[in-house]
Structures are given as structure tokens and as C-alpha cells.
Coordinates of C-alpha atoms and ligand atoms in Angstrom, one line a residue:
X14 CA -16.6 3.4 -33.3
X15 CA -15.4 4.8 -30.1
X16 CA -14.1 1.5 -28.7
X17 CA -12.2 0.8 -32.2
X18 CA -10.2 4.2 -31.4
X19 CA -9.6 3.7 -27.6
X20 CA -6.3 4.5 -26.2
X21 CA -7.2 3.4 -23.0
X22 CA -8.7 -0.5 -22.0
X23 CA -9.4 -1.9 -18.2
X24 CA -9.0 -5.3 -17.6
X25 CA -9.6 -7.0 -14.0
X26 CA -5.9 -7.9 -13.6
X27 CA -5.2 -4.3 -13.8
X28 CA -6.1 -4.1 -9.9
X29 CA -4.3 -5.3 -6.4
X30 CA -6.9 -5.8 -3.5
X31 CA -5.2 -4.6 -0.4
X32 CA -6.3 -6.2 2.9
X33 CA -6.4 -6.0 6.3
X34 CA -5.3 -8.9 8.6
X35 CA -6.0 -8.8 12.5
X36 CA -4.8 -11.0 15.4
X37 CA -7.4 -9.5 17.7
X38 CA -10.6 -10.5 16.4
X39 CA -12.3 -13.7 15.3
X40 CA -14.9 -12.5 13.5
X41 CA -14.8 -9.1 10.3
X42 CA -14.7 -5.9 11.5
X43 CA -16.5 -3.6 9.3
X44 CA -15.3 0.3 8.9
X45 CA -17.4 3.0 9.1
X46 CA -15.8 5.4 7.1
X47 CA -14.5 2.7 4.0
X48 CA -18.0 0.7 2.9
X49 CA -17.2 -2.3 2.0
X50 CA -13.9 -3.0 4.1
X51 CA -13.0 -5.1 6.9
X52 CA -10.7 -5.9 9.4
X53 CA -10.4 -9.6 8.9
X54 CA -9.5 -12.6 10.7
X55 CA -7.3 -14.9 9.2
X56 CA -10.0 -17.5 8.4
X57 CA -12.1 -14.9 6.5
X58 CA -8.8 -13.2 4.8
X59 CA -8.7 -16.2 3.1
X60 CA -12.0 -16.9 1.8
X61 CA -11.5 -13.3 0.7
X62 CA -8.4 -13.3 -0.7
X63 CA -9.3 -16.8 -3.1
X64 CA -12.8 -15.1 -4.1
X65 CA -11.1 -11.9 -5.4
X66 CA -8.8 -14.4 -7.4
X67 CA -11.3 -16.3 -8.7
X68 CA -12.9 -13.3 -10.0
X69 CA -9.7 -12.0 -11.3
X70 CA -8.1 -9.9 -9.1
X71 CA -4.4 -11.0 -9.6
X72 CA -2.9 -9.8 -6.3
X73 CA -3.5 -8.3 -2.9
X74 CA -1.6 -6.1 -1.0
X75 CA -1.7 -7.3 2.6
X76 CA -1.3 -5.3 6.2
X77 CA -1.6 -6.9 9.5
X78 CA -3.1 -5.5 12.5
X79 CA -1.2 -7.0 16.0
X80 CA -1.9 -8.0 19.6
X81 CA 1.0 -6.6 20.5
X82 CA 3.0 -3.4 20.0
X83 CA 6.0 -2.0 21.5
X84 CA 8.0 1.0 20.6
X85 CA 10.6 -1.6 18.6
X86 CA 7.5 -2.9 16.4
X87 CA 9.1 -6.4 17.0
X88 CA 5.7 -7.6 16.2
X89 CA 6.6 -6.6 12.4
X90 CA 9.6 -8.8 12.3
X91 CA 8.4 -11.9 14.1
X92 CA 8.4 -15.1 11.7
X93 CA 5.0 -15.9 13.7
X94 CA 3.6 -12.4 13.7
X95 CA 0.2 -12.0 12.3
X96 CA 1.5 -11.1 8.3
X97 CA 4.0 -13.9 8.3
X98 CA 1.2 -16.6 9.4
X99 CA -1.3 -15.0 7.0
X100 CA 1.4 -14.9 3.9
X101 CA 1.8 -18.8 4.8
X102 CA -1.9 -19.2 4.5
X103 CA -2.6 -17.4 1.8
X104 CA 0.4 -19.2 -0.5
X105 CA -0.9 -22.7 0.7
X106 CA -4.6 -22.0 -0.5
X107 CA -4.1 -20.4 -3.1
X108 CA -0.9 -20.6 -4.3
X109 CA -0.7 -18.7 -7.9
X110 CA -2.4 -15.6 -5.9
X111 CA 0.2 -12.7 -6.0
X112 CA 1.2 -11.4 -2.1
X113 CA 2.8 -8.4 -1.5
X114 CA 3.4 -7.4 1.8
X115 CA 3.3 -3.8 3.1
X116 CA 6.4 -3.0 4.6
X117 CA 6.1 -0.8 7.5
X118 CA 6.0 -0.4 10.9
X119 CA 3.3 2.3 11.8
X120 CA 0.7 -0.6 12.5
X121 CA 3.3 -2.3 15.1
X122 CA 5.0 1.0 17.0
X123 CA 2.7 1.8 20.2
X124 CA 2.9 5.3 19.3
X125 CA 1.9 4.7 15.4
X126 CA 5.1 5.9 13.7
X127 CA 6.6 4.7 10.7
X128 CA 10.2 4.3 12.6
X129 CA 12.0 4.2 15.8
X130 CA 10.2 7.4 17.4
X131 CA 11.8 9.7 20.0
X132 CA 9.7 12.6 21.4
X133 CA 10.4 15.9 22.8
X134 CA 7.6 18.3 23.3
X135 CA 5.1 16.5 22.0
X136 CA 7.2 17.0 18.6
X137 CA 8.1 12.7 17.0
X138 CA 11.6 13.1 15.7
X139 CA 11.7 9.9 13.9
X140 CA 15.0 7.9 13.9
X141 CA 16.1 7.6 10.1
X142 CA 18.9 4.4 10.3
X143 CA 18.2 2.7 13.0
X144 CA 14.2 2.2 11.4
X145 CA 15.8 1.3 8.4
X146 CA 17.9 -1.2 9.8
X147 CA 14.0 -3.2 11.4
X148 CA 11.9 -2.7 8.0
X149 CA 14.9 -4.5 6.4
X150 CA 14.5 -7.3 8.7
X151 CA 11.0 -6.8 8.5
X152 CA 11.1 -7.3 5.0
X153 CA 13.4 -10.5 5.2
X154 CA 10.9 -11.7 7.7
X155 CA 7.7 -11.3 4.7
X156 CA 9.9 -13.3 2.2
X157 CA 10.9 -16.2 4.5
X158 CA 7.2 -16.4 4.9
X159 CA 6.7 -16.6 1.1
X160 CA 6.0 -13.0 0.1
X161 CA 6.2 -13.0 -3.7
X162 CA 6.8 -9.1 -3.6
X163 CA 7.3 -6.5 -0.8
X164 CA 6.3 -2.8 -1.0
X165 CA 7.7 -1.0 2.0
X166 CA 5.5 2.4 2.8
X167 CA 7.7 4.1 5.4
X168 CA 9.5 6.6 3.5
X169 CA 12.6 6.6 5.5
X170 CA 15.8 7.3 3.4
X171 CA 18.1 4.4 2.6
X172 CA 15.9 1.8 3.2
X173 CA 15.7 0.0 -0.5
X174 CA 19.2 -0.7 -0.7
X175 CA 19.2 -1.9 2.9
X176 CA 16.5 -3.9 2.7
X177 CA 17.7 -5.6 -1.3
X178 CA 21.2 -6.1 0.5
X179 CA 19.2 -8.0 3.6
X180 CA 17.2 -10.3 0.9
X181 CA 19.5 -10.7 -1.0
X182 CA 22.0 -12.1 2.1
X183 CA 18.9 -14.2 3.5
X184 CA 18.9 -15.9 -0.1
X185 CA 15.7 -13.7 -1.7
X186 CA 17.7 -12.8 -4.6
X187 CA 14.6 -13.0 -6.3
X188 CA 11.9 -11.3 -4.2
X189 CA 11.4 -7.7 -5.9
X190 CA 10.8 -4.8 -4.4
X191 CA 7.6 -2.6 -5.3
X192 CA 8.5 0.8 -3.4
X193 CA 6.3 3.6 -2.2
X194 CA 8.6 5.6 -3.7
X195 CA 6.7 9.0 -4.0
X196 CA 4.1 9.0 -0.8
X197 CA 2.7 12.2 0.2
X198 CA 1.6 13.5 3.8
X199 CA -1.6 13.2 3.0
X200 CA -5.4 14.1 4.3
X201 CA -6.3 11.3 2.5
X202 CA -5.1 8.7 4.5
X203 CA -7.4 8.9 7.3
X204 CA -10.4 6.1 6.9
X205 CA -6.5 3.8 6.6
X206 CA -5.6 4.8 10.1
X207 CA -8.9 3.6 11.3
X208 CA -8.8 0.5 9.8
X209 CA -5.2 -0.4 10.2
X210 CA -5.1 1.6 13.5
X211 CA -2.2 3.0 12.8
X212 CA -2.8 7.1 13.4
X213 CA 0.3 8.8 15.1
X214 CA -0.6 9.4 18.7
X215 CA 1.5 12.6 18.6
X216 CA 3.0 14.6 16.1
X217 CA 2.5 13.7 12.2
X218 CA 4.2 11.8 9.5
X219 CA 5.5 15.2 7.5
X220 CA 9.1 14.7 8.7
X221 CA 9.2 11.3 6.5
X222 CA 6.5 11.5 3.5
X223 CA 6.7 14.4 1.0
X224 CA 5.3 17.8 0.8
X225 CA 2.4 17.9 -1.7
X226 CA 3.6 20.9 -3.4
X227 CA 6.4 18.9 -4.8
X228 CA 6.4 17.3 -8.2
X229 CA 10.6 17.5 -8.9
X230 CA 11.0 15.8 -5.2
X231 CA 8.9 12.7 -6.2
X232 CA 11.2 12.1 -9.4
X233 CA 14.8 12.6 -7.3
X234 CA 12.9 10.3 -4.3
X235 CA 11.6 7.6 -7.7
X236 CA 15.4 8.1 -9.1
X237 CA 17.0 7.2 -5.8
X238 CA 14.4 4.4 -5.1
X239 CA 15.4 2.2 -8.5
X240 CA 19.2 3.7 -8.2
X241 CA 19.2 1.4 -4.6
X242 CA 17.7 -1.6 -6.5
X243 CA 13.8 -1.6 -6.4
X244 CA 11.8 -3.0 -9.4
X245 CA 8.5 -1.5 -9.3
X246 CA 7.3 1.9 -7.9
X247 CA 4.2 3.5 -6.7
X248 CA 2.8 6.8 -6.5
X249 CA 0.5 7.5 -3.6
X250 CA -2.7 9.1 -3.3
X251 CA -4.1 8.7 -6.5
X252 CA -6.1 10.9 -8.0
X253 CA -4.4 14.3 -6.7
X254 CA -1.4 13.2 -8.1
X255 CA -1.5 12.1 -11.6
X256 CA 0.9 14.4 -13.2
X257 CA 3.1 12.5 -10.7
X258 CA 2.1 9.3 -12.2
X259 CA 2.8 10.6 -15.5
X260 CA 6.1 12.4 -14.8
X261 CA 7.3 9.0 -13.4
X262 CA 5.9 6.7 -16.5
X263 CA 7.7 8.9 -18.7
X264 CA 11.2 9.7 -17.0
X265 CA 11.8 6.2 -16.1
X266 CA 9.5 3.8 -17.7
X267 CA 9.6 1.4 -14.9
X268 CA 6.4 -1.0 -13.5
X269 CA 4.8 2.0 -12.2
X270 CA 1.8 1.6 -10.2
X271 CA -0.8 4.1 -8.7
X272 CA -2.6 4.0 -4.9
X273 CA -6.3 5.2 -4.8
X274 CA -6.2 5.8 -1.3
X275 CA -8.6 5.3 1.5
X276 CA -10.0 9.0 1.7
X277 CA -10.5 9.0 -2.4
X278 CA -12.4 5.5 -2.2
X279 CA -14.1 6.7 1.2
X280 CA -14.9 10.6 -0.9
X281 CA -16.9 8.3 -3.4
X282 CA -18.4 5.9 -1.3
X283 CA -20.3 8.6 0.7
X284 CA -21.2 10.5 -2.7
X285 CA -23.0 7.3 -4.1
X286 CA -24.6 6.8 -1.1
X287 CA -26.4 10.2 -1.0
X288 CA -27.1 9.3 -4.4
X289 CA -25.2 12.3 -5.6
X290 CA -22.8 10.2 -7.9
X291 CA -23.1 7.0 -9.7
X292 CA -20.1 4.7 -8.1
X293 CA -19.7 2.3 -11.2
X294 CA -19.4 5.1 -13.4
X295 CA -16.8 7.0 -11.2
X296 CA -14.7 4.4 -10.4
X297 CA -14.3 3.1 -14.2
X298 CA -14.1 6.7 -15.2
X299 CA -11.5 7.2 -12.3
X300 CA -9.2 4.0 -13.1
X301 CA -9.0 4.8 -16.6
X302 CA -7.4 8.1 -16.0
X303 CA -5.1 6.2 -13.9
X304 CA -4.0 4.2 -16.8
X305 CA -4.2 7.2 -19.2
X306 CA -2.1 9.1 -17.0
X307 CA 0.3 5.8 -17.0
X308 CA -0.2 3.7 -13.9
X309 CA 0.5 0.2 -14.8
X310 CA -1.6 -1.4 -12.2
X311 CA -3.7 0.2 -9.2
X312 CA -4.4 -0.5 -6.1
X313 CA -8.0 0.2 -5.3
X314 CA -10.4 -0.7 -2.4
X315 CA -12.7 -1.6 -5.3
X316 CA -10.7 -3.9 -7.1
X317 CA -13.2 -7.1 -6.8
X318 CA -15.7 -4.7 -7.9
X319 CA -14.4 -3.4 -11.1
X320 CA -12.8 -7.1 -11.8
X321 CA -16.5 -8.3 -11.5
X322 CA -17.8 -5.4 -13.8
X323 CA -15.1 -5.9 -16.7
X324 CA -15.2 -9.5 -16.8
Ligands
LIG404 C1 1.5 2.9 6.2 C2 0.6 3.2 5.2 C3 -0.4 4.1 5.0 C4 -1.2 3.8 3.9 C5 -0.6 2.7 3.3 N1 0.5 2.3 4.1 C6 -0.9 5.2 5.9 C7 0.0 6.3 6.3 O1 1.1 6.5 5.8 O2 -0.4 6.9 7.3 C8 -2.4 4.6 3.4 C9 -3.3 3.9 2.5 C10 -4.6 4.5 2.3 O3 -5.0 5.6 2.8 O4 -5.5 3.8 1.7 N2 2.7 3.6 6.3

């Protein structure tokens, strides 16, 4: 009787597996504070990446971890830089797999900024134009690889129409553009900076990602976002932010999709292992409020694990 009057059903292409790619190690890389998550060679992103399709996981979301940084992250934009060889691999073995790219260029800046950085005091004044003007290349750059969708992260203003006027130039007329339209400075983000080793060395990322006390920011940020030409949005954390979710599902009915981020998946991960909370149930229980509160899809640190469950 209950499932005859659901609102609400999870299916395993509801979820995108994000993973991390690195140059610097030939063998995983486990992460202490996310369970269950690596940093990967390329060899093993792959076997990864084709078991999470096979167990119907539609698409991953895919950030690369470099040799080299510099404080021009010209590691980001190189067409032989560790995300543009593992987008080739991944699209030649297994080639109806969904890539998206994370656009940003935190994990490429020596100093772990989203943008071009200048500091004074010990205070990182980020450089709004000319940081839009390298994710845009950065982005071009994913697609000439054979990104099937790129998702840029850093919050900079401008940078959607910049970056669908620099596809579109290169030819990607038809690469779409999931944004990270609404991202928070958030606590929550902190097992991510271990495993993408991307934490700011000074200073914090406040002056680009949003203030979590506001809800009316996140729609004008989502309104602008889709105004400069991007297809898809996301809402980032998860969890702490569902009225987000659900103010941007019903303003602008777009593809919108919801982030359980590293410190929610990491919160719950610790829980079950004291025993002190039962993981399936949480996660199910947590994914279909995301869908209740009108995420399309989710990205979730668990998504082989609930695609396994609700097969
Ligand atoms: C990079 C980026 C971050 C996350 C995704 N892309 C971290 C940040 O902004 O510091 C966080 C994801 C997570 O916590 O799971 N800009």
C-alpha cells in the first residue's frame, strides 16, 4: 500500500560518481576521512569508472590531481594534463559512460585558489576576469578531450557566458554546461580538500562562493547562470540546503541537480562506523529527500552503493 501511493522513487541512474584522478601515484590512495574513496591512478579510474557503469551508475564527475602547479594553473588547460588524458581513456573504454569534467582551478593553483590569486597580508584577493578568461580555456580544453558535459565549480562571475562563447568558437556547440550555480563557503568541504589537495594555503574561498545565510542570492546567482547560457545547475552542499534545491526546481524548472558533499558523506560514514547509524538506511532516506525536495540527479560519494542496493 505505501509503495502504490509513493511520490518519491530512486533508481540507480539517479546518481553521478565523482572521482578523483592523480598524476602522482601509481597505485589508490585511500582517504582517511571519506571511507571508501581514493585517489586513483589512471589505470584504476578506469576499472572504476566501467564497474560503476556496469552497475548502473550513468555518469561520473571527474577531478584531476597534478604533478605540477603553478600560480597560472596551466596544468588545468593542458590538452595532456592529467583530466584531458583520463577523459580520453575513459570515452575509449567505455564510451556510452557520461563524463563531466569539474571545471576549476583550485586543484592546479600552488596556492589552492579557485582563480588568479594576489595576496596582501595574508588576505587572497582573487582576480575575477582574468580567472575567467583560463577556466574558459580550461573548459575548451575538457571538450577537445571528449567531455560530454562540463560543470565549472569556481564561482567567479561571468564565467558561463565566457566559457559557452569559447565552446561554442572551438566548435562545442553542443557540449552543455552543468554549473555550480549556487555553491556555498562551506565547512563541509573539508575531507574534498584532502582528497583533491586543493585547501587554500592562505586566506579562504568566502570572497567567491556564497554566504550560507542567503537563499534570494542563490536564485539571482541560478538566474544569471541560465541567463549566460548554462543547461543544467547544481546546488552545493546537499543536505543543509534543500529549500535551495527546492526554490530553484520551482522558479526555473531547469535539470537541477544536488551535491552531497564530502563532509555530509564523511558525517555518516563515521556515524555507521560507531554503529550509531544504519548507513543503507540514511543514505536512501537522505537521497529521497533530495528528490522530494526536487534534485533531478545527485551527486553522491555513494552512488555505486545505492545503484547496487536499488537494482
Ligand atoms: C572545487 C570544488 C570543491 C568541491 C567540488 N569542487 C571544493 C571547494 O570549493 O573548496 C567540494 C566537493 C565536496 O566537498 O565533496 N572548487
Amino acid at each position: 500500500m505505501r509503495s502504490l501511493v509513493r511520490e518519491t522513487e530512486l533508481h540507480p541512474g539517479d546518481f553521478i560518481l565523482p572521482l578523483f584522478v592523480s598524476e602522482k601515484i601509481s597505485l589508490p590512495v585511500p582517504v582517511a576521512s571519506m571511507p571508501g574513496v581514493s585517489q586513483l591512478p589512471l589505470a584504476d579510474l578506469i576499472k572504476e569508472a566501467v564497474a560503476a557503469h556496469s552497475e548502473g551508475v550513468p555518469a561520473v564527475l571527474l577531478f584531476g590531481i597534478p604533478t605540477h602547479k603553478d600560480e597560472e594553473a596551466s596544468s588545468a588547460y593542458d590538452d595532456n594534463g592529467i583530466v584531458q588524458q583520463a577523459v580520453r581513456a575513459l570515452k575509449a573504454a567505455c564510451p556510452s559512460l557520461i563524463v563531466i569534467t569539474d571545471v576549476c582551478l583550485c586543484e592546479f593553483m600552488s596556492h589552492g585558489h579557485c582563480g588568479i590569486t594576489h595576496f596582501e597580508n595574508q588576505t587572497a584577493h582573487v582576480l575575477n576576469d582574468p580567472s575567467v578568461a583560463l577556466l574558459a580555456r580550461t573548459a575548451v580544453s575538457h571538450a577537445r578531450a571528449g567531455a560530454d558535459i562540463v560543470a565549472p565549480s569556481d564561482m567567479m562571475d561571468g564565467r558561463i557566458g565566457a566559457m559557452r562563447a569559447a565552446l561554442d568558437l572551438a566548435g562545442f556547440h553542443d557540449t552543455p554546461i552543468l554549473s555550480y550555480a549556487a555553491k556555498f563557503a562551506s565547512a563541509f568541504y573539508g575531507p574534498f580538500r584532502d582528497v583533491a589537495e586543493s585547501a587554500p594555503s592562505a586566506g579562504d574561498r568566502r570572497g567567491y562562493q556564497m554566504d550560507a545565510a542567503n537563499g534570494n542570492e542563490a536564485l539571482r546567482e541560478v538566474s544569471l547562470d541560465l541567463e549566460e547560457g548554462a543547461d543544467m545547475v547544481l546546488v552545493k552542499p546537499g543536505l543543509p540546503y534543500l529549500d535551495i534545491i527546492h526554490r530553484v526546481k520551482e522558479r526555473f524548472g531547469v535539470p537541477t541537480f544536488a551535491y552531497h558533499v564530502s563532509g555530509e558523506f564523511a558525517m555518516l560514514k563515521a556515524a555507521a562506523a560507531q554503529g550509531w547509524l544504519d548507513e543503507k538506511a540514511c543514505l536512501l532516506e537522505t537521497m529521497t529527500a533530495f528528490r522530494r525536495a526536487g534534485a533531478d540527479r545527485i551527486v553522491t560519494y555513494a552512488a555505486r552503493d545505492l545503484a547496487r542496493w536499488l537494482a
